[in-house]
mmCIF file of C-alpha atoms in Angstrom:
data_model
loop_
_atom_site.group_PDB
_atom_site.id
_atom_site.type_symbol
_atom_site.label_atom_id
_atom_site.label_comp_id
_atom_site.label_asym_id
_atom_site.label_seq_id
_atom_site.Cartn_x
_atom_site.Cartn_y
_atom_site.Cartn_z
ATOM 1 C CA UNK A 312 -19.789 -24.483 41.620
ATOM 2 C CA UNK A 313 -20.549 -26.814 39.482
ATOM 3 C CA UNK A 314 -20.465 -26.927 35.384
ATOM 4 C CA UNK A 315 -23.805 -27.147 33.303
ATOM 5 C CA UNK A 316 -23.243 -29.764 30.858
ATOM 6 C CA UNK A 317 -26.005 -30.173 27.441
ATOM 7 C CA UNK A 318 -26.383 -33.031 25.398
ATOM 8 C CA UNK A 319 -25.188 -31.261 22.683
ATOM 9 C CA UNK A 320 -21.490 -30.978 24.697
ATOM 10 C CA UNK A 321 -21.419 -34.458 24.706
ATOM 11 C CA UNK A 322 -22.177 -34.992 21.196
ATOM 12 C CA UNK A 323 -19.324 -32.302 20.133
ATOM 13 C CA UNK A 324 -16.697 -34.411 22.068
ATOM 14 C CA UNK A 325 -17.293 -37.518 21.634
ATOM 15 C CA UNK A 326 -17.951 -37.607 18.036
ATOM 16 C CA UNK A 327 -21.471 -38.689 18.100
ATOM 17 C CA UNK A 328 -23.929 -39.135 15.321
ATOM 18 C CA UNK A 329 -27.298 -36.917 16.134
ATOM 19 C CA UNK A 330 -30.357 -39.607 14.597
ATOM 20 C CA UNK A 331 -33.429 -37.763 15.762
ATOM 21 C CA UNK A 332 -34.651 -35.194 18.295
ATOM 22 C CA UNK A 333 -32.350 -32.318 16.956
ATOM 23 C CA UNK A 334 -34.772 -29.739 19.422
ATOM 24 C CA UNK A 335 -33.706 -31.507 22.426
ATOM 25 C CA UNK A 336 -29.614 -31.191 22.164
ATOM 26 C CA UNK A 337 -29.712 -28.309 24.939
ATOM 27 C CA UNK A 338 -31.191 -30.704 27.102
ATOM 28 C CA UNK A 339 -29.470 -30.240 30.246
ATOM 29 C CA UNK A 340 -27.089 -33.513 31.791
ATOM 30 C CA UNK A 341 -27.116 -33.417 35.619
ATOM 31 C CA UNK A 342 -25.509 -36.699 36.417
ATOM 32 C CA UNK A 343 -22.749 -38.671 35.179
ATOM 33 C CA UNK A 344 -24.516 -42.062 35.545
ATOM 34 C CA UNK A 345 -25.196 -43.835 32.550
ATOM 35 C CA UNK A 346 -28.082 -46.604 32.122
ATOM 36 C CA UNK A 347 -28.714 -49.612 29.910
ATOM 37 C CA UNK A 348 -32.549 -49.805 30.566
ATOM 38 C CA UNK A 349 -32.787 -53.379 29.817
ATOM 39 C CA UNK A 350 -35.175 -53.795 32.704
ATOM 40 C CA UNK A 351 -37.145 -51.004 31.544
ATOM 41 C CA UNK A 352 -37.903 -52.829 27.673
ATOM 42 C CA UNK A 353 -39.126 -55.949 29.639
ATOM 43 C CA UNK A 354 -41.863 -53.787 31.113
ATOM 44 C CA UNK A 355 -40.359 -52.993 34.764
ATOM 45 C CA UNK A 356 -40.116 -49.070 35.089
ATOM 46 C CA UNK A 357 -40.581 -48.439 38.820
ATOM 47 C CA UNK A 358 -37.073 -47.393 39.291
ATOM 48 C CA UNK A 359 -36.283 -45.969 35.590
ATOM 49 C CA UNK A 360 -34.291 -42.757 36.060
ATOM 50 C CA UNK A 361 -34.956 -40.644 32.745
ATOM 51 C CA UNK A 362 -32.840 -37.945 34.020
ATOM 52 C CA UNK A 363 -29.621 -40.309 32.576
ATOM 53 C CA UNK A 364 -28.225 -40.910 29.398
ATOM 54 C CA UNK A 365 -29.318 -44.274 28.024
ATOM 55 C CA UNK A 366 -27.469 -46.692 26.278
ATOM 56 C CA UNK A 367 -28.555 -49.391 23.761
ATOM 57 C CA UNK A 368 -26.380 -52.142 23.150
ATOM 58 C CA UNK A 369 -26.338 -54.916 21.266
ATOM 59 C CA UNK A 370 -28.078 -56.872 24.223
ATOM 60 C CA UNK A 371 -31.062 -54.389 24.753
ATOM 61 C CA UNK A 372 -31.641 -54.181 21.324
ATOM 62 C CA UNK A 373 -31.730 -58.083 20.754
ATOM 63 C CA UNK A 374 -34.078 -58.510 23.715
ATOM 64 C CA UNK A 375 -36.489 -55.699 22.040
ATOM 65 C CA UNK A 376 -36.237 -57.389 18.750
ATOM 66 C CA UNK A 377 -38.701 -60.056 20.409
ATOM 67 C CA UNK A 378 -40.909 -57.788 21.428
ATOM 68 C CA UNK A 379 -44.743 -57.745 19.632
ATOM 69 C CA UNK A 380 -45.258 -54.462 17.784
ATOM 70 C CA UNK A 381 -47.278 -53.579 20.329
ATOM 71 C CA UNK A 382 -45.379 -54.049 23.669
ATOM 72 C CA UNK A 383 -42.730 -51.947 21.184
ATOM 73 C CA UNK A 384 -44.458 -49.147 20.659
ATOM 74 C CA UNK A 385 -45.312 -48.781 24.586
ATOM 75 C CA UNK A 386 -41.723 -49.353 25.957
ATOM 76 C CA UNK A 387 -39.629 -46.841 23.881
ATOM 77 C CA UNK A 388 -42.548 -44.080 24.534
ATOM 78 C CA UNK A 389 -41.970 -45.187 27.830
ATOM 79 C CA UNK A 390 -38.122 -45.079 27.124
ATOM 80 C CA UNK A 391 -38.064 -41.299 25.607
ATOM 81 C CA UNK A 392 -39.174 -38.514 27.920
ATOM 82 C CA UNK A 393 -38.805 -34.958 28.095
ATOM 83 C CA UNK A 394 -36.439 -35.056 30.894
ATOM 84 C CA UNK A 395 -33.870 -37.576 29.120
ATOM 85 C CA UNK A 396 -30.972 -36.154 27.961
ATOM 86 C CA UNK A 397 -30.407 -38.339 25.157
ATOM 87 C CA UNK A 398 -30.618 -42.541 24.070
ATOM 88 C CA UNK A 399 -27.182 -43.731 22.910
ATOM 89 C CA UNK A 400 -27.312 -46.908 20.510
ATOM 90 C CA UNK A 401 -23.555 -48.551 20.239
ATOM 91 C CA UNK A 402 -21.859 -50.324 18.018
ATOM 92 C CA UNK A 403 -23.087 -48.524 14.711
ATOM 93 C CA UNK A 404 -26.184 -50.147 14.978
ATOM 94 C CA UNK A 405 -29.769 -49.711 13.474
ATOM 95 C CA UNK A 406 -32.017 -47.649 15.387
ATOM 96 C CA UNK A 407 -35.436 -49.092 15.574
ATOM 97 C CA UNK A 408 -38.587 -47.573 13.887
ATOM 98 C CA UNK A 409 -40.202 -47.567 17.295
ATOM 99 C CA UNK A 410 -37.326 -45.544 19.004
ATOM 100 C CA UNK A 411 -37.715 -42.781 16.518
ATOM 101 C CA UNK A 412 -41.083 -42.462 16.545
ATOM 102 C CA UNK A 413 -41.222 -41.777 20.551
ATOM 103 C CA UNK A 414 -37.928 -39.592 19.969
ATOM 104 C CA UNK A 415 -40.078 -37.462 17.389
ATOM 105 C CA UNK A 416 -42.653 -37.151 19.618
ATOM 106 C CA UNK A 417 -41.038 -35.723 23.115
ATOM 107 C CA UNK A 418 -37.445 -34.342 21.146
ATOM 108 C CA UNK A 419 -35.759 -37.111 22.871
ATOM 109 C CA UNK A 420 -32.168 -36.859 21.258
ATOM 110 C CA UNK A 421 -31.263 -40.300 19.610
ATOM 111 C CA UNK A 422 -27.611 -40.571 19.438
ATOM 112 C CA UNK A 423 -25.423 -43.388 17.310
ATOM 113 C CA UNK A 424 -21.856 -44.377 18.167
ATOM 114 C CA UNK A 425 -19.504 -47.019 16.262
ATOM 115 C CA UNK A 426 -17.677 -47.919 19.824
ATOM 116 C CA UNK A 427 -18.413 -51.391 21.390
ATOM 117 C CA UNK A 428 -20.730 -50.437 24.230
ATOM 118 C CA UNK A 429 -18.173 -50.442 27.376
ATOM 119 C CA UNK A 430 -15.895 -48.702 25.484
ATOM 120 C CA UNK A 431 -18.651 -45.937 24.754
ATOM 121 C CA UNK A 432 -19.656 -46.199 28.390
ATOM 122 C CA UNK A 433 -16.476 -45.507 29.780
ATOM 123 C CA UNK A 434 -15.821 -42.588 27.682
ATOM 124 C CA UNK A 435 -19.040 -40.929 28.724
ATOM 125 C CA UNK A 436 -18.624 -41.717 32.455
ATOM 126 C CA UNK A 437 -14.590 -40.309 31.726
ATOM 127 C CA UNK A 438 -16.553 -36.672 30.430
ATOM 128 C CA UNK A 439 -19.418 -36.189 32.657
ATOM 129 C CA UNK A 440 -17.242 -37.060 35.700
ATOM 130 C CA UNK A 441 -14.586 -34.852 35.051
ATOM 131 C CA UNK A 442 -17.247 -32.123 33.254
ATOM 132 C CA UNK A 443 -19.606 -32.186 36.217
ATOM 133 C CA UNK A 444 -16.815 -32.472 39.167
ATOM 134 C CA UNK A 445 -17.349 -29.427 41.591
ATOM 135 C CA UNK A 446 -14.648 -26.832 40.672
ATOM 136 C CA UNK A 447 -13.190 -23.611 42.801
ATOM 137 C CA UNK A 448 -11.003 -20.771 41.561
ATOM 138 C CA UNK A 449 -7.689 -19.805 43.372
ATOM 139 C CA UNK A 450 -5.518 -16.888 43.120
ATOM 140 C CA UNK A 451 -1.848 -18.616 42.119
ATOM 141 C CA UNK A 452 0.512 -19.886 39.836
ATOM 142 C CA UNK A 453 -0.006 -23.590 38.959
ATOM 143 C CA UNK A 454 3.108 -25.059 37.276
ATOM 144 C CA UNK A 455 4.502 -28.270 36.980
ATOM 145 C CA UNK A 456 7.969 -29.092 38.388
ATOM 146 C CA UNK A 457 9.751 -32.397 37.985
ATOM 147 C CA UNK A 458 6.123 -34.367 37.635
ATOM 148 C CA UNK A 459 4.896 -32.432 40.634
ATOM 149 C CA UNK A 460 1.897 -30.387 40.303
ATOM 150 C CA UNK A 461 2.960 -26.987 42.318
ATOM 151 C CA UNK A 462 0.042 -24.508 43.302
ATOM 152 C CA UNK A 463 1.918 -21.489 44.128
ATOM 153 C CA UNK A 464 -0.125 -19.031 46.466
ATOM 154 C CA UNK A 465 0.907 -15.904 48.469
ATOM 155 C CA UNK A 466 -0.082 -12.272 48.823
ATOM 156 C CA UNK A 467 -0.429 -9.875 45.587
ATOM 157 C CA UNK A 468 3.455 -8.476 44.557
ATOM 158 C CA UNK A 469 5.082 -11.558 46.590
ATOM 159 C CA UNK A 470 7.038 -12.793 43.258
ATOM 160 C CA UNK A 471 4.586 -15.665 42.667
ATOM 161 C CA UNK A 472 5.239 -14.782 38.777
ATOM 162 C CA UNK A 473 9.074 -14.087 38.784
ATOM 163 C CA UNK A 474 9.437 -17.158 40.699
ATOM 164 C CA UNK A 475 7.701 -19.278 37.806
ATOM 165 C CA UNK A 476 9.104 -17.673 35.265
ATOM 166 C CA UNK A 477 12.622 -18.906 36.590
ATOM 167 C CA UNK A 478 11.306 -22.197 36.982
ATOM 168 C CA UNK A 479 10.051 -22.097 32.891
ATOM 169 C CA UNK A 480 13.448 -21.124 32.188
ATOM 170 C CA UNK A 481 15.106 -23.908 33.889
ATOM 171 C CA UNK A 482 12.629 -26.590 32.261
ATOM 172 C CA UNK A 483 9.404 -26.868 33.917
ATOM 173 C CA UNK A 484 5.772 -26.004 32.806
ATOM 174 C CA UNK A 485 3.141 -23.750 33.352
ATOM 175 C CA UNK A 486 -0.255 -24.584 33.418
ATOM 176 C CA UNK A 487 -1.850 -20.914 35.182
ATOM 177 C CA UNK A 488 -1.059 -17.991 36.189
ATOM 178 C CA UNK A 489 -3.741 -15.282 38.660
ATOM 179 C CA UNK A 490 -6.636 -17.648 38.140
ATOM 180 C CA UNK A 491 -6.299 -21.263 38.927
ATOM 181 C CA UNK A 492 -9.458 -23.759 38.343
ATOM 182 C CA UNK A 493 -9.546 -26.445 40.525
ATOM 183 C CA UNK A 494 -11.847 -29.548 39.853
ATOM 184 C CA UNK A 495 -12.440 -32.337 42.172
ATOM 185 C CA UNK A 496 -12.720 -35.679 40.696
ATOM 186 C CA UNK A 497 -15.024 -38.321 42.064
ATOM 187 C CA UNK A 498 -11.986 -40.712 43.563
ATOM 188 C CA UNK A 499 -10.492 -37.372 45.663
ATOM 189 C CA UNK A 500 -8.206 -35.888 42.873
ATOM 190 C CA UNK A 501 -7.871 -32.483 42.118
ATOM 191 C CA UNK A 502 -7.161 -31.403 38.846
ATOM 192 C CA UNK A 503 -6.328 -27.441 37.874
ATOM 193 C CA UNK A 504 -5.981 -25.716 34.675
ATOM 194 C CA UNK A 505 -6.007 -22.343 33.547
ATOM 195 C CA UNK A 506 -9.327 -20.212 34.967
ATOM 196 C CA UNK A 507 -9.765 -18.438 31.526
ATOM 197 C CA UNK A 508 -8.919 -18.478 27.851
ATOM 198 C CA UNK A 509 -8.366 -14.959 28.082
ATOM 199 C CA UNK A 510 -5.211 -15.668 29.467
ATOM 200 C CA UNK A 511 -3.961 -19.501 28.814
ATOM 201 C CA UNK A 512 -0.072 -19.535 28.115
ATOM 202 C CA UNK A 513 0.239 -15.551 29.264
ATOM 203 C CA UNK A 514 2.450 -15.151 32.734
ATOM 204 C CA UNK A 515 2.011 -11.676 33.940
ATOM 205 C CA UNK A 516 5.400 -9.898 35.287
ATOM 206 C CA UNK A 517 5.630 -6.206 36.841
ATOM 207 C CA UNK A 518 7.888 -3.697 35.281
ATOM 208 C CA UNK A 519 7.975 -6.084 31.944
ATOM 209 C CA UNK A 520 3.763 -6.772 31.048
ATOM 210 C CA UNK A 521 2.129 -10.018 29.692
ATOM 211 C CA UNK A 522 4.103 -12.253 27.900
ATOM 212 C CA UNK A 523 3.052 -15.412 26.377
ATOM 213 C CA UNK A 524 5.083 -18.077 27.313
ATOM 214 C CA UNK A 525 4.178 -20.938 24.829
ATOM 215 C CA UNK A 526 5.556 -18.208 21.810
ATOM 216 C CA UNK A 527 8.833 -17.421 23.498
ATOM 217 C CA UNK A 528 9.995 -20.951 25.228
ATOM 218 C CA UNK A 529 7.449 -22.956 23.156
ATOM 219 C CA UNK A 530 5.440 -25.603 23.528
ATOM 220 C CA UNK A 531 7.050 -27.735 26.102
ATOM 221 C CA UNK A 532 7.204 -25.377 28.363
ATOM 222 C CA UNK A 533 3.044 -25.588 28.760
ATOM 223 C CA UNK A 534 0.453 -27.767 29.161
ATOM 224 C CA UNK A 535 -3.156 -27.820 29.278
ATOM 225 C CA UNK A 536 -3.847 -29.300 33.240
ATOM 226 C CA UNK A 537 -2.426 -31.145 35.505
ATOM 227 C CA UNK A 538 -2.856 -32.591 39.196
ATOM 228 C CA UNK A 539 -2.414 -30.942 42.462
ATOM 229 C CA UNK A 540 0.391 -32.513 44.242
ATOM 230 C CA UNK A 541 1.584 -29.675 46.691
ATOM 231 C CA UNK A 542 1.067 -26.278 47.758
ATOM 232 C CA UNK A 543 3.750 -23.803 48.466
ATOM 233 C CA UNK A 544 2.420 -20.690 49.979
ATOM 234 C CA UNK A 545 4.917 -17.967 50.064
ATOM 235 C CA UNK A 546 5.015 -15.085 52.699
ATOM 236 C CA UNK A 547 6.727 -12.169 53.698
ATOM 237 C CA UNK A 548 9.887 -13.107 55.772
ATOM 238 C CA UNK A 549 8.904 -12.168 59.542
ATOM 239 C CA UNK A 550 11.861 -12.476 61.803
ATOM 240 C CA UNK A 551 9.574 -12.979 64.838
ATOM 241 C CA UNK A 552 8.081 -16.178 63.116
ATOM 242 C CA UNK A 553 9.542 -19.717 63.494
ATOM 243 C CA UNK A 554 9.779 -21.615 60.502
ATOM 244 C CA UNK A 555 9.988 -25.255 60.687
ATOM 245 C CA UNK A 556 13.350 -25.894 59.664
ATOM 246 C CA UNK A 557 13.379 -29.537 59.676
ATOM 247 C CA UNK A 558 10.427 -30.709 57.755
ATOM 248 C CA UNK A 559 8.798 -33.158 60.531
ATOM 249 C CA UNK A 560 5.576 -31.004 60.967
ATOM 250 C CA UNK A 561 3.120 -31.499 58.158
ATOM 251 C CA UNK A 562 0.915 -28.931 57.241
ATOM 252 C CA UNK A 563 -2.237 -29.380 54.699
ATOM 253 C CA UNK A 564 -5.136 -27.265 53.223
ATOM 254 C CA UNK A 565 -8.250 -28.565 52.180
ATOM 255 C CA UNK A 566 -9.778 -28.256 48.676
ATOM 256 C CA UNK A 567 -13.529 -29.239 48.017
ATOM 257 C CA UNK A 568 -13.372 -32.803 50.259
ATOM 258 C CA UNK A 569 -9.525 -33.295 49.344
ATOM 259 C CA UNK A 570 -6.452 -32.300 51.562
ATOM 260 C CA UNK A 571 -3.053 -31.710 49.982
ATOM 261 C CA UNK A 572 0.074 -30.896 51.684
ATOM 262 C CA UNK A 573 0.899 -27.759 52.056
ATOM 263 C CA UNK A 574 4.729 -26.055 52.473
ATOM 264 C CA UNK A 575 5.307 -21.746 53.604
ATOM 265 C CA UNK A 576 7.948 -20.729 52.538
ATOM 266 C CA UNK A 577 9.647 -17.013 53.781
ATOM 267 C CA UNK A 578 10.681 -14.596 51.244
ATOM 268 C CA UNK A 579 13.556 -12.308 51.263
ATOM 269 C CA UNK A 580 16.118 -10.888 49.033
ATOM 270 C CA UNK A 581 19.034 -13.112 48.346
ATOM 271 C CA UNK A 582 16.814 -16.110 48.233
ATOM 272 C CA UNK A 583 16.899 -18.103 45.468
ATOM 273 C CA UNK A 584 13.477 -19.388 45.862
ATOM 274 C CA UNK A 585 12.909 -20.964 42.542
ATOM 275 C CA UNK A 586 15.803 -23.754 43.615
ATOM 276 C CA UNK A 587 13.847 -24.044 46.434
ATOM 277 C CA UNK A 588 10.367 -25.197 44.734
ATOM 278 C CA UNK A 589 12.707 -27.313 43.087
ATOM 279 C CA UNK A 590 13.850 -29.083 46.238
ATOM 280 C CA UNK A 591 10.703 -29.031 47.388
ATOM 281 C CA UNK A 592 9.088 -31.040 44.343
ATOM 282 C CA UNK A 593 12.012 -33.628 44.314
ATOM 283 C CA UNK A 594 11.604 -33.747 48.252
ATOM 284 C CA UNK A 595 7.817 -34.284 48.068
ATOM 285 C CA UNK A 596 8.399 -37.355 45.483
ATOM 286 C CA UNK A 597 11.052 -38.969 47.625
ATOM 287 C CA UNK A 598 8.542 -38.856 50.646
ATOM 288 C CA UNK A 599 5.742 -40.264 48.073
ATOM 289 C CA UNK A 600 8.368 -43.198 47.648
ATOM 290 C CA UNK A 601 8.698 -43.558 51.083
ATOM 291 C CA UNK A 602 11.883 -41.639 51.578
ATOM 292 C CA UNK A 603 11.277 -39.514 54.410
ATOM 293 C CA UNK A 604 14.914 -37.386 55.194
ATOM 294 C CA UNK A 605 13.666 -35.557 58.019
ATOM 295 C CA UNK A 606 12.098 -38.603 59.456
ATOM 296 C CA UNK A 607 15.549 -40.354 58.671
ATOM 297 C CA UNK A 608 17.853 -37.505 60.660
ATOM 298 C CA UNK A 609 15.513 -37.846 63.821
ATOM 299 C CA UNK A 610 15.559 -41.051 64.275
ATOM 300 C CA UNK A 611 19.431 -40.791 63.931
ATOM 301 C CA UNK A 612 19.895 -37.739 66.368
ATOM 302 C CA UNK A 613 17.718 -40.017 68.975
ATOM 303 C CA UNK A 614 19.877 -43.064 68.589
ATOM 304 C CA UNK A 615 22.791 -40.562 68.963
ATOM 305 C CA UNK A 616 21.131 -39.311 72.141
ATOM 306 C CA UNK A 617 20.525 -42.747 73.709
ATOM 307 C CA UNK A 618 24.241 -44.347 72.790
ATOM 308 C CA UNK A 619 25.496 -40.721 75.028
ATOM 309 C CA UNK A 620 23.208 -41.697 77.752
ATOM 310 C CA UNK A 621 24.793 -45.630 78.003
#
């Protein structure tokens, strides 16, 4: 699933000044890769891709002020189509005669911006990546323990919410609760944030109702998104089951393209499993610095075993 994304988006967050083409701001964007069609005003459009956004910079525009009138004319009609989503011109500059004129004519959206050109670049390849990024819902708590980005899953009535709230009250921060977005990024991170406005901040406990945690911890005890560090999926304690109780098998589950370790841990009264997730986020940032305890004690038991044997 993937997020439709309209010029008009990208002029709301990035500030942008709207110049001409106001009927063409729900043009649809359906790529995050950005042009500077310098090619394109020296007459070479065999491999112009309209579907982009455009930029102008101070370059382009300097190369087009040499232009005849006529050659002018020709390459911004060929510029402006009703398939681009809009033509960016950087650095607060003026936007030629010619430009408009085409824009008028096909509702091409002519956009200014007072940001040097990579700067504006970036910032538009920063949104449409992270806009357009393939995203998945999953049924969990995300919350954010020492730095750690903790996707809490498990059955319905498990204590996924009691747990959390425990872990609020000893410091750390929610960013879901039942409905957990999940975007992929284009360098294999995944990023999660609350599923729904409907209920950002709210933590959902049986017996006791919604309550909104941002009102009675405040605001450090929330934040908007984060990244997906770890999965702890908690089950059910089954006394026939084996649970790996020294932490050298490593278990993973796979999101979009991107595989993130995964921990299942039992549940049972008695338990205090919130000091667990705890553990289990300082644990997973020692073995991030190379710090691998489990790793560690095996190698010592088999030295152990081999000084017996001499």
């Amino acid at each position: 699933m993937t997020t439709k994304l309209t010029t008009k988006y990208l002029i709301d967050k990035l500030g942008l000044e709207l110049v001409a083409g106001e009927n063409g701001i729900d043009r649809e964007i359906e790529t995050s890769d950005i042009s500077r069609p310098g090619l394109e005003l020296a007459g070479y459009f065999s491999y112009y891709t309209p579907t982009r956004v455009q930029v102008l910079g101070t370059t382009e525009l300097s190369f087009f002020s040499l232009l005849n009138d006529k050659e002018k004319n020709s390459r911004m009609r060929m510029l402006c189509t009703r398939k681009t989503p809009c033509i960016i011109v950087s650095r607060g500059q003026d936007v030629p005669e010619e430009l408009l004129e085409a824009a008028k004519k096909y509702d091409t959206p002519i956009l200014k911006s007072n940001s040097i050109t990579t700067s504006l670049i970036a910032k538009i390849t920063i949104t449409l990546q992270r806009e357009l990024a393939p995203d998945t819902s999953v049924h969990g708590v995300f919350i954010e323990v020492y730095g750690i980005g903790m996707l809490i899953t498990g059955e319905s009535g498990i204590g996924k919410s009691e747990i959390a709230l425990e872990l609020i009250k000893r410091g750390h921060r929610l960013i879901a609760d039942d409905r957990v977005d999940i975007k992929e990024l284009d360098n294999g991170i995944l990023v999660g944030r609350c599923g729904s406005e409907l209920i950002k901040h709210l933590l959902e406990i049986r017996g006791l109702g919604i309550i909104n945690v941002m009102t009675l911890f405040g605001t450090g005890a929330v934040r908007e998104e984060k990244i997906v560090n770890l999965n702890v999926h908690l089950e059910s304690w089954d006394k026939q089951k084996q649970y790996d109780r020294i932490g050298l098998t490593k278990e993973y589950i796979k999101i979009h393209d991107t595989e993130i370790e995964k921990k299942t841990i039992p549940v049972r009264p008695g338990r205090n499993v919130a000091i667990i997730l705890e553990s289990a986020a300082m644990n997973f940032r020692l073995n991030e610095m190379g710090i691998d305890t489990a790793k560690e004690f095996e190698n010592r038991l088999l030295e152990q075993i081999a000084n017996r044997e001499d």
